[in-house]
mmCIF file of C-alpha atoms in Angstrom:
data_model
loop_
_atom_site.group_PDB
_atom_site.id
_atom_site.type_symbol
_atom_site.label_atom_id
_atom_site.label_comp_id
_atom_site.label_asym_id
_atom_site.label_seq_id
_atom_site.Cartn_x
_atom_site.Cartn_y
_atom_site.Cartn_z
ATOM 1 C CA UNK A 1401 100.120 93.675 85.052
ATOM 2 C CA UNK A 1402 97.531 96.367 85.729
ATOM 3 C CA UNK A 1403 94.571 96.569 83.373
ATOM 4 C CA UNK A 1404 91.636 98.945 83.366
ATOM 5 C CA UNK A 1405 88.233 97.349 83.752
ATOM 6 C CA UNK A 1406 85.997 98.433 80.839
ATOM 7 C CA UNK A 1407 82.911 99.602 82.724
ATOM 8 C CA UNK A 1408 80.950 102.767 83.236
ATOM 9 C CA UNK A 1409 83.507 103.646 85.898
ATOM 10 C CA UNK A 1410 85.589 105.385 83.269
ATOM 11 C CA UNK A 1411 82.740 107.728 82.459
ATOM 12 C CA UNK A 1412 81.740 110.882 84.240
ATOM 13 C CA UNK A 1413 78.648 111.302 86.336
ATOM 14 C CA UNK A 1414 75.745 113.325 85.020
ATOM 15 C CA UNK A 1415 76.866 116.197 87.232
ATOM 16 C CA UNK A 1416 80.280 116.247 85.577
ATOM 17 C CA UNK A 1417 82.066 114.618 88.501
ATOM 18 C CA UNK A 1418 84.702 112.120 87.474
ATOM 19 C CA UNK A 1419 84.030 108.640 88.790
ATOM 20 C CA UNK A 1420 86.825 106.433 90.139
ATOM 21 C CA UNK A 1421 88.855 104.400 87.706
ATOM 22 C CA UNK A 1422 88.772 100.644 88.231
ATOM 23 C CA UNK A 1423 92.137 98.929 87.957
ATOM 24 C CA UNK A 1424 92.712 95.177 87.903
ATOM 25 C CA UNK A 1425 96.019 94.186 89.474
ATOM 26 C CA UNK A 1426 95.477 90.420 89.266
ATOM 27 C CA UNK A 1427 97.140 88.136 91.807
ATOM 28 C CA UNK A 1428 99.687 90.208 93.686
ATOM 29 C CA UNK A 1429 101.650 89.785 96.938
ATOM 30 C CA UNK A 1430 100.196 91.912 99.699
ATOM 31 C CA UNK A 1431 103.434 93.812 100.302
ATOM 32 C CA UNK A 1432 103.508 94.941 96.661
ATOM 33 C CA UNK A 1433 99.952 96.286 96.822
ATOM 34 C CA UNK A 1434 100.617 97.981 100.157
ATOM 35 C CA UNK A 1435 103.716 99.768 98.862
ATOM 36 C CA UNK A 1436 101.956 100.798 95.647
ATOM 37 C CA UNK A 1437 98.947 102.207 97.532
ATOM 38 C CA UNK A 1438 101.160 104.386 99.687
ATOM 39 C CA UNK A 1439 103.232 105.511 96.712
ATOM 40 C CA UNK A 1440 100.127 106.482 94.721
ATOM 41 C CA UNK A 1441 98.713 108.379 97.687
ATOM 42 C CA UNK A 1442 102.027 110.136 98.372
ATOM 43 C CA UNK A 1443 102.228 111.313 94.778
ATOM 44 C CA UNK A 1444 98.634 112.335 94.144
ATOM 45 C CA UNK A 1445 97.490 115.919 93.749
ATOM 46 C CA UNK A 1446 94.211 117.663 93.088
ATOM 47 C CA UNK A 1447 94.057 116.261 89.556
ATOM 48 C CA UNK A 1448 94.892 112.651 90.431
ATOM 49 C CA UNK A 1449 92.157 110.181 89.633
ATOM 50 C CA UNK A 1450 90.365 108.308 92.371
ATOM 51 C CA UNK A 1451 90.900 104.593 91.805
ATOM 52 C CA UNK A 1452 89.519 101.242 92.914
ATOM 53 C CA UNK A 1453 92.101 98.456 92.766
ATOM 54 C CA UNK A 1454 90.853 94.896 92.360
ATOM 55 C CA UNK A 1455 93.382 92.354 93.596
ATOM 56 C CA UNK A 1456 93.670 88.791 94.870
ATOM 57 C CA UNK A 1457 96.401 88.006 97.382
ATOM 58 C CA UNK A 1458 98.379 84.875 98.188
ATOM 59 C CA UNK A 1459 97.819 83.876 101.846
ATOM 60 C CA UNK A 1460 98.758 86.644 104.288
ATOM 61 C CA UNK A 1461 97.746 87.943 107.705
ATOM 62 C CA UNK A 1462 97.683 91.731 108.071
ATOM 63 C CA UNK A 1463 97.685 93.747 111.281
ATOM 64 C CA UNK A 1464 96.078 97.131 111.821
ATOM 65 C CA UNK A 1465 97.901 99.926 113.609
ATOM 66 C CA UNK A 1466 96.470 99.034 117.012
ATOM 67 C CA UNK A 1467 96.386 95.283 116.501
ATOM 68 C CA UNK A 1468 97.379 92.906 119.277
ATOM 69 C CA UNK A 1469 99.705 90.230 117.880
ATOM 70 C CA UNK A 1470 98.315 87.842 120.486
ATOM 71 C CA UNK A 1471 95.283 87.520 118.200
ATOM 72 C CA UNK A 1472 97.530 85.681 115.719
ATOM 73 C CA UNK A 1473 97.189 82.262 117.357
ATOM 74 C CA UNK A 1474 98.945 79.846 114.997
ATOM 75 C CA UNK A 1475 100.108 81.507 111.776
ATOM 76 C CA UNK A 1476 101.665 78.292 110.439
ATOM 77 C CA UNK A 1477 103.729 79.357 107.413
ATOM 78 C CA UNK A 1478 101.521 82.329 106.494
ATOM 79 C CA UNK A 1479 103.394 85.665 106.660
ATOM 80 C CA UNK A 1480 102.197 88.342 109.087
ATOM 81 C CA UNK A 1481 102.481 91.921 107.812
ATOM 82 C CA UNK A 1482 102.139 95.118 109.853
ATOM 83 C CA UNK A 1483 100.089 97.781 108.054
ATOM 84 C CA UNK A 1484 98.898 101.322 108.716
ATOM 85 C CA UNK A 1485 95.155 100.676 108.361
ATOM 86 C CA UNK A 1486 92.674 100.646 111.186
ATOM 87 C CA UNK A 1487 91.449 97.471 112.839
ATOM 88 C CA UNK A 1488 92.923 94.237 114.116
ATOM 89 C CA UNK A 1489 94.213 91.112 112.374
ATOM 90 C CA UNK A 1490 92.591 89.770 109.229
ATOM 91 C CA UNK A 1491 93.374 87.164 106.586
ATOM 92 C CA UNK A 1492 93.622 87.558 102.828
ATOM 93 C CA UNK A 1493 93.934 84.629 100.464
ATOM 94 C CA UNK A 1494 92.877 82.997 97.198
ATOM 95 C CA UNK A 1495 89.159 83.095 96.453
ATOM 96 C CA UNK A 1496 88.633 86.439 98.188
ATOM 97 C CA UNK A 1497 87.668 89.706 96.509
ATOM 98 C CA UNK A 1498 89.871 92.558 97.709
ATOM 99 C CA UNK A 1499 89.151 96.095 96.545
ATOM 100 C CA UNK A 1500 91.359 98.968 97.643
ATOM 101 C CA UNK A 1501 89.800 102.411 97.564
ATOM 102 C CA UNK A 1502 92.213 105.199 96.710
ATOM 103 C CA UNK A 1503 89.898 108.161 97.105
ATOM 104 C CA UNK A 1504 90.086 111.848 97.950
ATOM 105 C CA UNK A 1505 87.240 112.449 100.400
ATOM 106 C CA UNK A 1506 87.674 116.221 100.262
ATOM 107 C CA UNK A 1507 87.104 116.361 96.543
ATOM 108 C CA UNK A 1508 83.959 118.362 95.791
ATOM 109 C CA UNK A 1509 81.126 116.509 94.104
ATOM 110 C CA UNK A 1510 78.324 118.901 93.062
ATOM 111 C CA UNK A 1511 79.025 121.168 95.999
ATOM 112 C CA UNK A 1512 79.056 118.342 98.546
ATOM 113 C CA UNK A 1513 81.872 116.394 100.141
ATOM 114 C CA UNK A 1514 82.183 112.701 100.801
ATOM 115 C CA UNK A 1515 82.837 112.366 104.525
ATOM 116 C CA UNK A 1516 84.385 109.377 106.262
ATOM 117 C CA UNK A 1517 81.269 108.019 107.955
ATOM 118 C CA UNK A 1518 79.235 108.254 104.764
ATOM 119 C CA UNK A 1519 82.139 106.703 102.855
ATOM 120 C CA UNK A 1520 82.214 103.661 105.142
ATOM 121 C CA UNK A 1521 78.415 103.344 105.045
ATOM 122 C CA UNK A 1522 78.440 103.247 101.246
ATOM 123 C CA UNK A 1523 81.159 100.590 101.161
ATOM 124 C CA UNK A 1524 79.096 98.436 103.522
ATOM 125 C CA UNK A 1525 75.952 98.976 101.460
ATOM 126 C CA UNK A 1526 77.802 97.959 98.301
ATOM 127 C CA UNK A 1527 78.788 94.672 99.975
ATOM 128 C CA UNK A 1528 75.226 94.061 101.188
ATOM 129 C CA UNK A 1529 73.877 94.720 97.681
ATOM 130 C CA UNK A 1530 76.478 92.395 96.168
ATOM 131 C CA UNK A 1531 75.438 89.602 98.535
ATOM 132 C CA UNK A 1532 71.803 90.334 97.753
ATOM 133 C CA UNK A 1533 72.439 89.763 94.055
ATOM 134 C CA UNK A 1534 73.207 86.142 95.032
ATOM 135 C CA UNK A 1535 70.167 85.913 97.330
ATOM 136 C CA UNK A 1536 72.344 86.183 100.431
ATOM 137 C CA UNK A 1537 71.406 88.464 103.328
ATOM 138 C CA UNK A 1538 74.162 90.504 104.945
ATOM 139 C CA UNK A 1539 74.019 92.883 107.889
ATOM 140 C CA UNK A 1540 76.139 95.148 110.071
ATOM 141 C CA UNK A 1541 76.890 94.552 113.735
ATOM 142 C CA UNK A 1542 77.078 97.436 116.169
ATOM 143 C CA UNK A 1543 80.674 98.030 117.174
ATOM 144 C CA UNK A 1544 82.027 95.256 114.943
ATOM 145 C CA UNK A 1545 83.062 96.585 111.509
ATOM 146 C CA UNK A 1546 82.364 94.383 108.513
ATOM 147 C CA UNK A 1547 79.397 92.515 107.098
ATOM 148 C CA UNK A 1548 77.904 89.369 108.617
ATOM 149 C CA UNK A 1549 75.497 86.652 107.493
ATOM 150 C CA UNK A 1550 72.035 87.823 108.535
ATOM 151 C CA UNK A 1551 70.179 84.498 108.619
ATOM 152 C CA UNK A 1552 70.444 80.743 108.248
ATOM 153 C CA UNK A 1553 72.807 78.332 109.996
ATOM 154 C CA UNK A 1554 75.733 80.738 109.534
ATOM 155 C CA UNK A 1555 73.934 83.750 111.022
ATOM 156 C CA UNK A 1556 76.472 86.045 112.676
ATOM 157 C CA UNK A 1557 79.464 84.694 110.746
ATOM 158 C CA UNK A 1558 81.657 87.319 109.110
ATOM 159 C CA UNK A 1559 81.725 87.325 105.325
ATOM 160 C CA UNK A 1560 83.383 90.692 104.606
ATOM 161 C CA UNK A 1561 85.995 92.826 106.371
ATOM 162 C CA UNK A 1562 86.668 96.541 106.134
ATOM 163 C CA UNK A 1563 89.861 98.397 107.018
ATOM 164 C CA UNK A 1564 90.864 101.874 105.884
ATOM 165 C CA UNK A 1565 93.562 104.477 106.183
ATOM 166 C CA UNK A 1566 92.326 108.059 105.932
ATOM 167 C CA UNK A 1567 95.121 110.600 105.910
ATOM 168 C CA UNK A 1568 94.785 114.112 107.248
ATOM 169 C CA UNK A 1569 94.404 115.435 103.704
ATOM 170 C CA UNK A 1570 91.323 113.244 103.173
ATOM 171 C CA UNK A 1571 93.011 110.682 100.917
ATOM 172 C CA UNK A 1572 92.206 107.034 101.589
ATOM 173 C CA UNK A 1573 93.695 103.642 100.863
ATOM 174 C CA UNK A 1574 93.250 100.037 101.988
ATOM 175 C CA UNK A 1575 89.647 98.882 101.606
ATOM 176 C CA UNK A 1576 87.265 95.935 101.707
ATOM 177 C CA UNK A 1577 87.510 92.153 101.350
ATOM 178 C CA UNK A 1578 84.643 89.783 100.571
ATOM 179 C CA UNK A 1579 85.006 86.022 100.937
ATOM 180 C CA UNK A 1580 83.768 84.175 97.848
ATOM 181 C CA UNK A 1581 85.233 80.657 97.661
ATOM 182 C CA UNK A 1582 88.093 80.207 100.108
ATOM 183 C CA UNK A 1583 89.966 77.768 102.265
ATOM 184 C CA UNK A 1584 88.515 79.056 105.541
ATOM 185 C CA UNK A 1585 90.950 77.192 107.822
ATOM 186 C CA UNK A 1586 93.410 80.124 108.140
ATOM 187 C CA UNK A 1587 90.673 82.218 109.748
ATOM 188 C CA UNK A 1588 90.581 79.686 112.598
ATOM 189 C CA UNK A 1589 94.284 80.293 113.272
ATOM 190 C CA UNK A 1590 93.574 83.888 114.349
ATOM 191 C CA UNK A 1591 90.958 85.769 116.323
ATOM 192 C CA UNK A 1592 89.415 87.463 113.260
ATOM 193 C CA UNK A 1593 89.370 91.223 113.729
ATOM 194 C CA UNK A 1594 90.263 90.631 117.374
ATOM 195 C CA UNK A 1595 87.147 88.595 118.268
ATOM 196 C CA UNK A 1596 87.828 85.243 119.866
ATOM 197 C CA UNK A 1597 85.744 82.459 118.346
ATOM 198 C CA UNK A 1598 84.275 84.636 115.586
ATOM 199 C CA UNK A 1599 83.055 82.394 112.770
ATOM 200 C CA UNK A 1600 84.074 83.365 109.258
ATOM 201 C CA UNK A 1601 82.297 82.181 106.147
ATOM 202 C CA UNK A 1602 82.344 82.637 102.377
ATOM 203 C CA UNK A 1603 79.606 83.108 99.795
ATOM 204 C CA UNK A 1604 79.718 79.576 98.431
ATOM 205 C CA UNK A 1605 79.369 78.079 101.920
ATOM 206 C CA UNK A 1606 76.369 80.351 102.473
ATOM 207 C CA UNK A 1607 74.719 78.760 99.452
ATOM 208 C CA UNK A 1608 75.856 80.835 96.480
ATOM 209 C CA UNK A 1609 77.433 77.864 94.739
ATOM 210 C CA UNK A 1610 77.361 79.754 91.447
ATOM 211 C CA UNK A 1611 79.475 82.641 92.809
ATOM 212 C CA UNK A 1612 82.725 82.986 90.892
ATOM 213 C CA UNK A 1613 85.542 85.273 91.948
ATOM 214 C CA UNK A 1614 85.810 87.296 88.729
ATOM 215 C CA UNK A 1615 82.057 87.894 88.628
ATOM 216 C CA UNK A 1616 81.917 89.028 92.252
ATOM 217 C CA UNK A 1617 84.939 91.276 91.734
ATOM 218 C CA UNK A 1618 83.156 93.060 88.888
ATOM 219 C CA UNK A 1619 79.842 93.245 90.713
ATOM 220 C CA UNK A 1620 81.267 94.674 93.935
ATOM 221 C CA UNK A 1621 83.396 97.192 92.039
ATOM 222 C CA UNK A 1622 80.392 98.411 90.103
ATOM 223 C CA UNK A 1623 78.226 98.527 93.221
ATOM 224 C CA UNK A 1624 80.853 100.798 94.761
ATOM 225 C CA UNK A 1625 80.898 102.963 91.648
ATOM 226 C CA UNK A 1626 77.116 103.244 91.722
ATOM 227 C CA UNK A 1627 77.236 104.322 95.365
ATOM 228 C CA UNK A 1628 79.826 107.012 94.684
ATOM 229 C CA UNK A 1629 77.948 108.193 91.582
ATOM 230 C CA UNK A 1630 74.810 108.574 93.688
ATOM 231 C CA UNK A 1631 76.700 110.926 95.962
ATOM 232 C CA UNK A 1632 78.045 113.038 93.109
#
């Protein structure tokens, strides 16, 4: 069942711009979320609300449009789903925050527009700020989308993945995943995001033993809202 998250997201920015709604979809099979994202985007018009969907998926591998299936090394019994996002293969599973961003990038916000590069930058910054709230340092890597551990024994390991679909009309779906407290073994059965030998880590392994999925879901969602409000 979908439920609205009672946060400031339901309010309007000081400029009068309407902020995205935050919707909790609970634990949901990936295929159901994927179909619903496309249906919402197909049906939206100039008055449709931007939305952030918070979801947790049962184990699944997803492939981007240009993904090489050879990067799925040993899927075991985990389903592999072809999608229409950018990027290569990634894994979603229990203990991971997934937020889908159903946004209209051409929607005016105080005379300005939210362009794709700025959109991606703000998603990445929201992840970095979320990690920082747990005293974890995250960073970008040139040419390798996502967020990586910036220091310590896991330096360079990937902790968050980003994959988007931006249609010609400026409407987006898919989004960002942040590993909180996961079984990390399934990441070793693929070349994550197409990189052979890329280490993948979660927040608890990095030292945030107090990180709980529901708390990180709320924090990342509200960090995203704050970023979009700042651009209003």
